[in-house]
Coordinates of N, CA and C in Angstrom, one line a residue:
M4 N 114.8 139.2 71.2 CA 114.1 138.5 70.7 C 113.2 139.4 69.8
T5 N 114.4 140.1 68.8 CA 113.9 140.4 67.7 C 114.3 139.5 66.4
G6 N 114.0 140.0 65.2 CA 114.2 139.1 64.0 C 113.4 139.4 62.9
P7 N 113.3 138.5 61.7 CA 112.2 138.5 60.7 C 110.7 138.8 61.1
R8 N 110.1 139.8 60.8 CA 108.7 140.1 61.3 C 107.7 139.2 60.3
A9 N 106.7 138.6 61.2 CA 105.8 137.6 60.8 C 104.6 138.7 60.4
S10 N 103.6 138.3 59.2 CA 102.4 138.9 59.0 C 101.6 138.2 59.9
A11 N 100.6 139.5 61.0 CA 99.8 138.9 61.6 C 98.5 139.6 61.9
T12 N 97.3 139.4 61.9 CA 96.2 140.5 61.8 C 95.7 140.6 63.2
V13 N 96.0 141.7 63.9 CA 95.0 141.7 65.2 C 93.7 142.0 65.0
V14 N 92.6 141.0 65.5 CA 91.5 141.2 65.6 C 91.1 142.0 67.0
T15 N 90.6 143.2 66.7 CA 90.5 144.2 68.4 C 89.4 145.4 67.9
D16 N 88.4 145.6 68.9 CA 87.7 146.5 68.4 C 88.2 147.7 69.4
T17 N 89.6 147.4 70.4 CA 89.9 148.6 71.1 C 91.0 149.5 70.7
T18 N 91.1 150.4 70.5 CA 91.6 151.5 69.8 C 92.9 151.9 70.7
D19 N 92.8 151.6 71.9 CA 93.8 152.1 72.7 C 93.9 151.6 74.2
A20 N 93.8 150.8 74.0 CA 94.2 149.4 75.6 C 95.3 150.0 76.1
A21 N 96.3 150.2 75.6 CA 97.3 150.7 76.3 C 97.4 151.8 77.3
D22 N 96.2 152.6 77.2 CA 96.1 153.8 78.2 C 95.3 153.5 79.2
A23 N 94.8 152.2 79.3 CA 94.1 151.8 80.3 C 94.8 152.3 81.7
V24 N 93.7 152.5 82.9 CA 94.5 153.1 84.0 C 95.3 152.0 84.7
S25 N 94.4 150.9 84.7 CA 95.5 149.7 85.4 C 96.2 149.1 84.2
P26 N 97.7 148.6 84.2 CA 98.0 148.1 83.3 C 97.9 146.5 83.1
T27 N 98.1 146.0 82.4 CA 98.1 144.4 81.9 C 98.8 143.4 82.5
T28 N 98.3 142.9 83.2 CA 99.4 142.3 84.3 C 99.1 140.4 83.2
V29 N 100.7 140.1 83.1 CA 101.1 138.9 82.6 C 102.1 137.9 83.3
L30 N 101.7 136.4 83.2 CA 102.2 135.9 83.6 C 103.3 134.9 82.3
I31 N 104.6 134.3 82.9 CA 105.3 133.8 81.6 C 105.7 132.6 81.8
A32 N 105.0 131.7 81.2 CA 105.7 130.1 81.3 C 106.2 129.6 79.9
D33 N 107.2 129.4 80.2 CA 108.4 128.8 79.4 C 109.3 128.2 80.0
D34 N 110.0 126.8 79.8 CA 110.9 126.1 80.2 C 112.0 126.6 80.0
D35 N 112.4 127.3 79.4 CA 113.6 128.0 78.9 C 114.1 129.3 79.8
E36 N 115.0 129.4 80.8 CA 115.0 130.4 81.5 C 115.4 131.7 80.8
V37 N 116.2 131.4 79.6 CA 116.7 132.7 79.5 C 115.5 133.4 78.6
T38 N 114.9 132.4 78.1 CA 113.3 133.2 77.5 C 112.8 133.9 78.2
R39 N 112.4 133.5 79.6 CA 111.3 133.5 80.5 C 112.3 135.2 81.0
S40 N 113.6 135.1 81.4 CA 114.2 136.5 81.7 C 114.1 137.4 80.7
G41 N 114.3 137.0 79.4 CA 114.6 138.0 78.2 C 113.1 138.9 78.5
L42 N 112.1 137.7 77.9 CA 110.6 138.3 78.0 C 110.4 139.3 79.4
R43 N 110.3 138.6 80.0 CA 110.0 139.7 81.4 C 110.8 141.0 81.5
T44 N 112.3 141.3 81.1 CA 112.9 142.6 80.9 C 112.3 143.2 79.8
L45 N 112.5 142.7 78.9 CA 111.7 143.4 77.9 C 110.5 143.9 77.9
L46 N 109.3 143.0 78.2 CA 107.8 143.8 78.5 C 107.9 144.4 79.3
A47 N 108.5 144.2 80.5 CA 108.6 145.9 81.5 C 108.6 146.7 81.4
M48 N 109.5 146.9 80.0 CA 109.5 148.2 79.2 C 108.4 148.9 78.5
Q49 N 107.3 148.0 78.5 CA 106.6 148.0 77.5 C 105.5 149.0 77.9
P50 N 104.7 150.0 77.3 CA 103.9 150.9 78.2 C 102.3 149.8 78.5
G51 N 101.8 150.2 79.9 CA 100.9 149.4 80.0 C 100.8 147.9 80.4
I52 N 102.0 147.4 80.4 CA 102.3 145.9 80.9 C 103.1 145.5 82.0
A53 N 102.6 144.8 82.8 CA 103.1 144.3 84.1 C 103.4 143.2 84.4
V54 N 104.6 142.5 84.3 CA 105.0 140.8 84.5 C 104.6 140.8 86.1
V55 N 103.8 140.1 86.3 CA 103.8 139.4 88.0 C 104.1 138.2 88.4
G56 N 105.0 137.6 87.0 CA 105.2 136.0 87.7 C 105.6 135.2 86.3
E57 N 106.3 134.2 86.8 CA 107.0 133.2 85.9 C 106.9 132.2 86.1
A58 N 106.6 131.2 85.4 CA 106.8 129.6 85.5 C 107.4 128.7 84.6
A59 N 108.0 127.8 85.4 CA 109.0 127.1 84.1 C 108.4 125.6 83.6
D60 N 107.0 125.6 83.9 CA 106.2 124.3 83.4 C 104.8 124.6 83.5
G61 N 103.8 123.4 82.6 CA 102.5 123.5 82.9 C 102.0 123.9 84.6
I62 N 102.6 123.1 85.4 CA 102.0 122.9 86.5 C 101.9 124.0 87.4
E63 N 103.2 124.5 87.2 CA 103.6 125.9 87.9 C 102.6 127.3 87.1
A64 N 102.5 126.7 85.7 CA 101.6 127.9 85.1 C 99.9 127.8 85.7
V65 N 99.6 126.8 85.9 CA 98.2 126.8 86.6 C 98.4 127.0 87.6
E66 N 99.0 127.0 88.5 CA 99.1 127.4 90.1 C 99.4 128.5 90.4
R67 N 100.5 129.3 89.8 CA 101.0 130.6 89.9 C 99.9 131.2 89.1
A68 N 99.0 131.2 88.1 CA 98.0 132.0 87.6 C 96.7 131.8 88.3
R69 N 96.6 130.9 88.9 CA 95.4 131.1 90.2 C 95.6 131.7 91.2
R70 N 96.9 131.7 91.3 CA 97.4 132.4 92.6 C 97.4 134.1 92.5
L71 N 98.0 134.4 91.2 CA 98.6 135.8 90.6 C 97.4 136.4 89.9
R72 N 96.7 135.4 89.6 CA 95.5 136.1 88.8 C 96.0 137.1 87.7
P73 N 96.9 137.0 86.6 CA 97.3 137.6 86.0 C 96.0 138.0 84.7
D74 N 96.0 139.2 83.9 CA 95.2 139.0 82.7 C 95.6 138.0 81.8
V75 N 96.9 138.1 81.7 CA 96.8 136.9 80.4 C 98.2 136.2 80.8
V76 N 98.4 134.9 80.5 CA 99.0 133.9 80.5 C 99.8 134.2 79.0
L77 N 101.4 134.3 79.4 CA 101.7 133.8 77.8 C 102.1 132.6 78.3
M78 N 102.0 131.4 77.0 CA 102.1 130.1 77.3 C 102.9 129.4 76.1
D79 N 103.9 128.6 76.7 CA 104.5 128.0 75.8 C 104.0 126.4 75.8
V80 N 104.0 126.1 74.9 CA 103.4 124.9 74.5 C 104.2 123.5 74.9
R81 N 105.8 123.5 74.6 CA 106.3 122.3 74.9 C 106.9 122.8 76.0
M82 N 106.6 122.3 77.2 CA 107.0 122.3 78.6 C 106.9 121.2 79.5
P83 N 107.7 120.6 80.3 CA 107.6 119.4 80.9 C 106.6 119.4 82.0
R84 N 106.5 118.2 82.4 CA 105.5 117.9 83.5 C 104.1 118.2 83.0
L85 N 103.9 118.9 82.3 CA 102.5 119.5 82.0 C 102.6 120.5 81.1
D86 N 102.1 120.1 79.6 CA 102.7 121.0 78.5 C 101.5 121.8 78.6
G87 N 101.6 123.0 77.7 CA 100.9 124.4 77.4 C 99.5 124.1 77.2
I88 N 98.7 123.1 76.4 CA 98.0 122.4 75.9 C 97.3 122.0 76.9
E89 N 97.5 121.4 78.0 CA 97.0 120.7 79.2 C 96.8 121.9 80.0
A90 N 97.6 122.8 80.3 CA 97.6 123.8 81.2 C 96.3 124.8 80.8
T91 N 96.9 125.0 79.5 CA 95.6 125.8 79.0 C 93.8 125.2 79.2
R92 N 93.8 124.0 78.8 CA 92.5 123.8 79.5 C 92.2 123.8 81.0
Q93 N 93.1 123.6 81.4 CA 93.1 123.4 83.2 C 92.5 125.0 83.5
L94 N 93.3 125.8 83.2 CA 93.1 127.4 83.5 C 91.6 127.5 83.0
L95 N 91.5 127.4 81.9 CA 90.1 127.8 81.4 C 88.9 126.9 81.9
A96 N 89.0 125.9 82.3 CA 88.0 125.1 83.1 C 87.8 125.6 84.5
G97 N 88.9 125.9 85.0 CA 88.9 126.5 86.4 C 88.0 127.8 86.9
P98 N 88.3 128.2 88.0 CA 87.3 129.2 88.6 C 86.8 130.3 87.7
A99 N 85.9 130.8 88.2 CA 85.1 132.2 87.3 C 86.7 133.0 87.0
D100 N 86.4 133.8 85.5 CA 87.0 134.7 85.3 C 88.5 134.4 85.1
P101 N 88.9 133.2 84.3 CA 90.1 132.8 84.1 C 91.1 134.0 83.1
P102 N 92.3 133.7 83.4 CA 93.0 134.6 82.5 C 92.8 134.1 80.9
K103 N 93.2 135.0 80.4 CA 93.6 134.8 78.6 C 94.8 134.3 78.3
V104 N 94.9 133.1 77.5 CA 95.9 132.6 77.0 C 96.3 133.1 76.3
V105 N 97.9 133.4 75.4 CA 98.5 133.4 74.3 C 99.5 132.8 74.3
V106 N 99.6 131.7 73.2 CA 100.6 131.0 73.0 C 101.7 131.5 72.2
I107 N 102.6 131.1 72.9 CA 103.9 131.4 72.2 C 104.7 130.5 71.9
T108 N 105.4 130.7 70.6 CA 106.0 129.5 69.7 C 106.9 129.7 68.9
T109 N 108.3 129.2 68.8 CA 108.8 129.2 67.8 C 108.9 129.2 66.3
F110 N 107.7 128.0 66.4 CA 107.7 127.8 64.9 C 106.0 127.7 64.9
E111 N 105.6 128.2 64.0 CA 103.8 128.8 63.3 C 103.1 127.6 63.2
N112 N 104.0 126.5 62.5 CA 103.5 125.4 62.1 C 103.4 124.2 62.6
D113 N 102.7 124.2 63.9 CA 103.1 123.2 65.0 C 101.6 122.7 65.4
D114 N 101.5 121.3 65.5 CA 100.3 120.7 66.0 C 100.2 121.0 67.4
Y115 N 101.1 121.2 68.3 CA 101.1 121.7 69.8 C 100.1 122.8 69.9
V116 N 100.8 123.7 68.8 CA 99.7 125.6 68.8 C 98.2 125.2 68.5
T117 N 98.1 124.5 67.2 CA 97.0 124.3 67.0 C 96.2 123.4 68.3
A118 N 96.3 122.6 68.7 CA 95.8 122.1 69.9 C 95.8 122.7 70.9
A119 N 96.6 123.9 71.0 CA 96.5 125.1 72.4 C 95.2 125.6 71.8
L120 N 95.1 125.9 70.6 CA 93.9 126.9 70.1 C 92.8 126.3 70.3
S121 N 92.6 124.9 70.0 CA 91.4 124.3 70.2 C 91.2 124.1 71.7
A122 N 92.1 124.2 72.9 CA 91.8 123.9 73.9 C 91.3 125.1 74.9
G123 N 91.3 126.4 73.8 CA 90.6 127.4 74.3 C 91.7 128.8 74.2
A124 N 92.9 128.7 73.9 CA 93.7 129.9 73.6 C 93.3 131.3 72.6
S125 N 93.7 132.1 73.1 CA 92.8 133.6 72.2 C 93.7 133.7 71.2
G126 N 94.7 133.1 71.1 CA 95.7 133.0 69.9 C 97.3 132.9 70.0
F127 N 98.0 133.1 69.4 CA 99.6 132.8 69.4 C 100.3 133.6 68.8
V128 N 101.1 134.0 69.4 CA 102.5 135.0 68.6 C 103.6 133.9 68.6
L129 N 104.7 134.8 67.5 CA 106.0 134.1 67.5 C 107.1 134.6 68.5
K130 N 107.8 133.8 68.6 CA 109.0 134.1 69.9 C 110.0 134.9 69.2
R131 N 110.2 135.3 67.8 CA 110.8 136.1 67.0 C 110.6 137.5 66.8
L132 N 108.9 137.8 66.8 CA 108.6 139.1 66.8 C 109.2 140.0 68.0
P133 N 109.5 141.4 67.2 CA 110.1 142.3 67.9 C 108.9 142.2 69.6
V134 N 109.3 142.6 70.8 CA 108.5 142.4 71.7 C 107.5 143.6 71.7
P135 N 107.6 145.0 71.3 CA 105.9 145.8 71.4 C 104.6 144.9 70.5
K136 N 105.5 144.2 69.4 CA 104.4 143.1 68.5 C 103.7 142.4 69.8
I137 N 104.3 141.9 70.7 CA 104.1 140.6 71.9 C 103.2 141.1 72.6
A138 N 103.6 142.6 73.0 CA 102.8 143.6 74.2 C 101.6 143.8 73.2
E139 N 101.7 144.1 72.4 CA 100.7 144.5 71.6 C 99.4 143.5 71.6
A140 N 99.7 142.2 71.4 CA 99.1 141.0 71.4 C 98.7 140.4 72.8
V141 N 99.0 140.9 73.6 CA 99.0 140.9 75.2 C 97.8 141.7 75.5
R142 N 97.7 143.2 74.8 CA 97.0 144.1 75.5 C 95.5 143.9 74.6
V143 N 95.8 143.3 73.5 CA 94.6 143.0 72.5 C 93.6 141.7 72.9
V144 N 94.3 140.8 73.6 CA 93.7 139.6 74.2 C 92.9 140.1 75.3
A145 N 93.8 140.9 76.2 CA 93.4 141.2 77.7 C 91.8 142.0 77.4
A146 N 91.8 142.9 76.4 CA 90.6 143.4 75.9 C 89.3 142.5 75.5
G147 N 89.7 141.2 75.3 CA 88.6 140.1 75.1 C 88.5 140.0 73.7
E148 N 89.6 140.3 72.7 CA 89.7 139.9 71.3 C 90.4 139.0 70.8
A149 N 90.8 138.8 70.1 CA 91.8 137.5 69.6 C 93.1 138.0 68.5
I150 N 94.1 137.2 68.7 CA 95.2 137.5 67.7 C 95.1 136.3 66.8
L151 N 95.1 136.5 65.4 CA 95.0 135.6 64.1 C 96.2 136.0 63.2
F152 N 96.7 134.9 62.9 CA 98.0 134.8 61.9 C 97.1 133.7 60.8
P153 N 96.3 134.6 60.0 CA 95.1 133.6 59.2 C 96.0 132.9 58.1
A154 N 97.4 133.3 57.8 CA 97.7 132.4 56.6 C 98.8 131.0 57.5
A155 N 99.0 131.2 58.7 CA 99.5 130.5 59.4 C 98.7 129.5 59.9
L156 N 97.6 129.9 60.6 CA 96.8 129.1 61.5 C 95.8 128.1 60.2
R157 N 95.7 128.9 59.0 CA 95.2 127.8 57.9 C 96.1 126.8 57.3
Q158 N 97.4 127.2 57.7 CA 98.4 126.0 57.3 C 98.3 124.9 58.3
M159 N 98.6 125.4 59.6 CA 98.4 124.5 60.4 C 97.1 123.5 60.9
V160 N 95.9 124.0 60.3 CA 94.9 123.1 60.5 C 94.6 122.4 59.1
T161 N 94.9 122.9 58.2 CA 94.5 122.3 56.9 C 95.5 121.1 56.7
T162 N 96.7 121.2 57.2 CA 97.7 120.0 57.2 C 97.3 118.5 58.2
R163 N 96.6 119.1 58.8 CA 96.2 117.9 60.0 C 94.9 116.9 58.9
P164 N 94.8 116.0 59.5 CA 93.7 115.2 59.1 C 92.3 115.9 59.2
R165 N 91.4 115.9 58.7 CA 90.0 116.9 58.3 C 89.3 115.8 59.2
E166 N 88.5 116.4 60.4 CA 87.2 115.9 60.6 C 86.2 115.9 60.2
S167 N 85.2 115.2 60.2 CA 84.2 114.7 59.6 C 83.3 115.9 60.3
A168 N 82.6 116.9 59.3 CA 81.7 117.6 59.7 C 80.4 116.8 60.8
E169 N 80.0 115.7 60.2 CA 79.0 115.5 61.3 C 79.4 114.6 62.4
A170 N 80.6 115.2 62.9 CA 81.3 114.8 64.2 C 80.7 116.2 64.8
L171 N 80.5 117.2 64.1 CA 80.0 118.4 65.0 C 78.3 118.1 65.4
P172 N 77.8 118.4 66.6 CA 76.9 119.2 66.6 C 75.9 119.7 65.2
R173 N 74.7 119.8 65.2 CA 74.2 120.3 63.8 C 74.9 121.5 64.1
A174 N 75.0 122.5 63.5 CA 75.4 123.5 63.8 C 74.3 124.7 63.4
A175 N 73.9 124.3 62.1 CA 72.7 125.3 61.8 C 73.0 126.7 61.7
L176 N 74.3 126.8 61.3 CA 74.7 128.4 60.9 C 73.3 128.6 59.9
T177 N 72.9 129.9 60.2 CA 72.3 130.7 58.8 C 73.8 131.4 57.9
G178 N 72.7 131.8 56.6 CA 73.5 132.1 55.9 C 74.6 133.1 55.9
R179 N 74.0 134.2 56.7 CA 74.5 135.7 57.4 C 76.1 135.0 58.6
E180 N 75.8 133.9 59.0 CA 76.6 133.8 60.2 C 77.8 132.9 59.5
E181 N 77.6 132.0 58.4 CA 78.7 131.3 57.5 C 79.6 132.5 57.0
E182 N 78.8 133.5 56.2 CA 79.6 134.5 56.2 C 80.2 135.2 57.0
V183 N 80.2 135.7 57.8 CA 80.7 136.4 59.0 C 81.9 135.3 59.4
L184 N 81.7 133.9 59.8 CA 82.6 133.1 59.9 C 83.5 133.1 59.0
R185 N 83.4 133.1 57.4 CA 84.7 132.9 56.5 C 85.6 134.2 56.5
L186 N 84.7 135.4 56.8 CA 85.5 136.7 57.0 C 86.2 136.5 58.4
M187 N 85.7 135.9 59.4 CA 86.4 135.6 60.4 C 87.9 135.0 60.3
A188 N 87.8 134.0 59.4 CA 88.8 132.9 59.2 C 90.0 133.9 58.2
T189 N 89.6 134.9 57.5 CA 90.7 135.9 57.2 C 91.0 136.6 58.2
G190 N 90.9 136.8 59.3 CA 91.3 137.8 60.4 C 90.7 139.0 60.0
R191 N 89.4 139.2 59.7 CA 88.9 140.6 59.5 C 88.4 141.1 61.0
S192 N 88.4 142.2 61.7 CA 87.8 142.7 62.5 C 86.5 143.1 62.8
N193 N 85.7 142.9 63.7 CA 84.5 143.3 63.6 C 84.1 144.4 62.9
P194 N 84.3 145.7 62.9 CA 84.2 146.9 62.4 C 84.6 146.4 60.6
D195 N 85.7 145.7 60.4 CA 85.9 145.4 58.9 C 84.4 144.4 58.1
I196 N 84.1 143.4 59.3 CA 83.2 142.4 59.0 C 81.7 143.4 58.9
A197 N 81.3 144.5 59.6 CA 80.2 145.1 59.6 C 80.6 145.8 58.1
E198 N 81.3 146.3 57.6 CA 81.7 147.2 57.0 C 81.3 146.3 55.3
S199 N 82.0 144.8 55.3 CA 81.7 144.3 54.3 C 80.5 143.7 54.0
C200 N 79.7 143.3 55.4 CA 78.4 143.0 54.9 C 77.4 143.7 55.1
G201 N 77.5 145.1 55.4 CA 76.6 146.4 55.2 C 75.8 146.3 56.4
V202 N 76.3 145.5 57.5 CA 75.3 145.6 58.8 C 76.0 146.7 60.0
S203 N 75.3 146.9 61.1 CA 75.8 147.4 61.9 C 76.9 146.7 62.6
L204 N 77.7 147.4 63.4 CA 78.4 146.7 64.4 C 77.9 145.9 65.5
E205 N 76.8 146.1 66.1 CA 76.4 145.4 66.9 C 75.6 144.1 66.6
T206 N 75.3 144.3 64.9 CA 74.6 143.4 64.4 C 75.7 141.9 64.0
V207 N 76.9 142.5 63.9 CA 78.3 141.4 63.7 C 78.4 141.1 65.1
K208 N 78.4 141.7 66.1 CA 78.8 141.0 67.3 C 77.8 140.1 67.6
T209 N 76.5 140.3 67.3 CA 75.6 139.1 67.8 C 75.7 137.7 66.7
H210 N 76.0 138.5 65.4 CA 76.5 137.0 64.8 C 77.9 136.3 65.1
V211 N 78.6 136.9 65.5 CA 79.5 136.0 66.3 C 79.5 135.5 67.4
G212 N 78.6 136.3 68.0 CA 78.4 135.3 69.5 C 77.6 134.3 69.2
N213 N 76.4 134.3 67.9 CA 76.0 133.2 67.9 C 76.8 132.0 67.2
V214 N 77.6 132.3 66.2 CA 78.7 131.4 65.8 C 79.3 130.8 66.9
L215 N 80.0 131.6 67.7 CA 80.7 130.8 69.1 C 79.7 129.6 69.8
T216 N 78.4 129.9 69.8 CA 77.3 129.5 70.4 C 77.4 128.1 69.8
K217 N 76.8 128.0 68.6 CA 76.3 127.3 67.5 C 77.5 126.1 67.5
L218 N 78.9 126.6 67.4 CA 80.2 126.2 67.1 C 80.7 125.2 68.5
G219 N 80.0 125.8 69.6 CA 80.7 125.3 70.9 C 82.1 125.5 70.8
A220 N 82.2 126.8 70.8 CA 83.7 127.3 70.6 C 83.7 128.3 72.0
Q221 N 85.1 128.5 72.2 CA 85.3 129.5 73.7 C 85.7 130.6 72.9
N222 N 86.4 130.7 71.9 CA 86.5 132.1 71.2 C 86.5 132.1 69.5
R223 N 86.8 133.1 69.1 CA 86.9 133.1 68.0 C 88.0 132.7 67.1
T224 N 89.0 132.7 67.7 CA 89.9 131.7 67.0 C 89.6 129.9 66.8
H225 N 89.0 129.8 68.2 CA 88.5 128.4 68.1 C 87.7 128.2 67.2
A226 N 86.9 129.2 66.9 CA 86.0 129.1 66.0 C 86.4 128.6 64.7
V227 N 87.4 129.6 64.4 CA 87.9 129.3 62.6 C 88.5 127.8 62.9
V228 N 89.1 127.8 63.8 CA 89.9 125.8 63.6 C 88.6 125.1 63.5
I229 N 87.6 125.1 64.2 CA 86.7 123.8 64.0 C 86.3 124.6 62.6
A230 N 86.1 125.3 62.1 CA 85.8 125.8 60.9 C 86.7 125.1 59.7
Y231 N 87.5 125.4 59.8 CA 89.0 124.5 59.2 C 88.7 123.1 59.0
E232 N 88.7 122.7 60.2 CA 89.2 121.3 60.8 C 87.7 120.3 60.1
T233 N 86.7 120.9 60.1 CA 85.6 120.4 59.6 C 85.2 120.6 58.4
G234 N 85.9 121.7 57.3 CA 85.7 121.7 56.1 C 84.3 122.9 56.0
L235 N 83.9 123.4 57.5 CA 82.7 124.6 57.0 C 83.3 125.9 56.6
V236 N 84.7 126.0 56.6 CA 85.3 127.2 55.7 C 86.6 126.4 54.9
V237 N 86.3 126.5 53.4 CA 87.3 125.8 53.0 C 88.6 127.1 52.5
P238 N 89.5 126.8 52.7 CA 90.9 127.6 52.4 C 90.8 128.4 51.2
G239 N 90.9 129.6 50.9 CA 90.8 130.0 49.9 C 89.3 130.7 49.1
V240 N 88.7 130.1 49.9 CA 87.3 130.8 50.0 C 86.6 131.6 50.9
T241 N 86.0 132.8 50.9 CA 85.9 134.0 51.8 C 84.5 134.2 51.4
G242 N 83.6 133.5 50.5 CA 82.2 133.8 50.2 C 81.8 132.9 49.5

């Protein structure tokens, strides 16, 4: 599971999630048995991670996630019977307190990944990443934050046909909220945004919450996707 390392920005306000008393529980959904087996074995060796189940397709992923209630589902997007996009959508529309979803993919420039992020996945990781990096992503997402590959996400979204901003409900973002959204699009963490804007961390959290509400986004990754797709954020422009 190792190979060339990809550059990612981990967006987190949690400094030591791995030291939590209870391990972060994970369900692995991938139609390739070798991939599932390898991930299960290697993730089980990572501190603070417990793999509680596997699924070979999207239908199994939804059924087993609802039964096993993992903290995080590592979700492949290209699976038989039900793909990872619809599986993500069903999981997040289900009972209260659904698991977080992290897309795991071979190719970062993949329309399936973008669609899964739009469906509510908290981020994505590449299968070629070293397993400790995948485990770190799992812990961060379980703590309620997001995993962003800013350059790859920007490339994925901006190569798709752009939607009209008029298709969105009037977001009516304030100037400060637009600034925060642009910084989110570069992968900045809340503390980084607070420092850049010269405001408190609590103020940034309030701005982020307002951005998500006004854009109708499920999480900050989804907000960035919406921002790029509608032109609310222009690639290369951060202020």
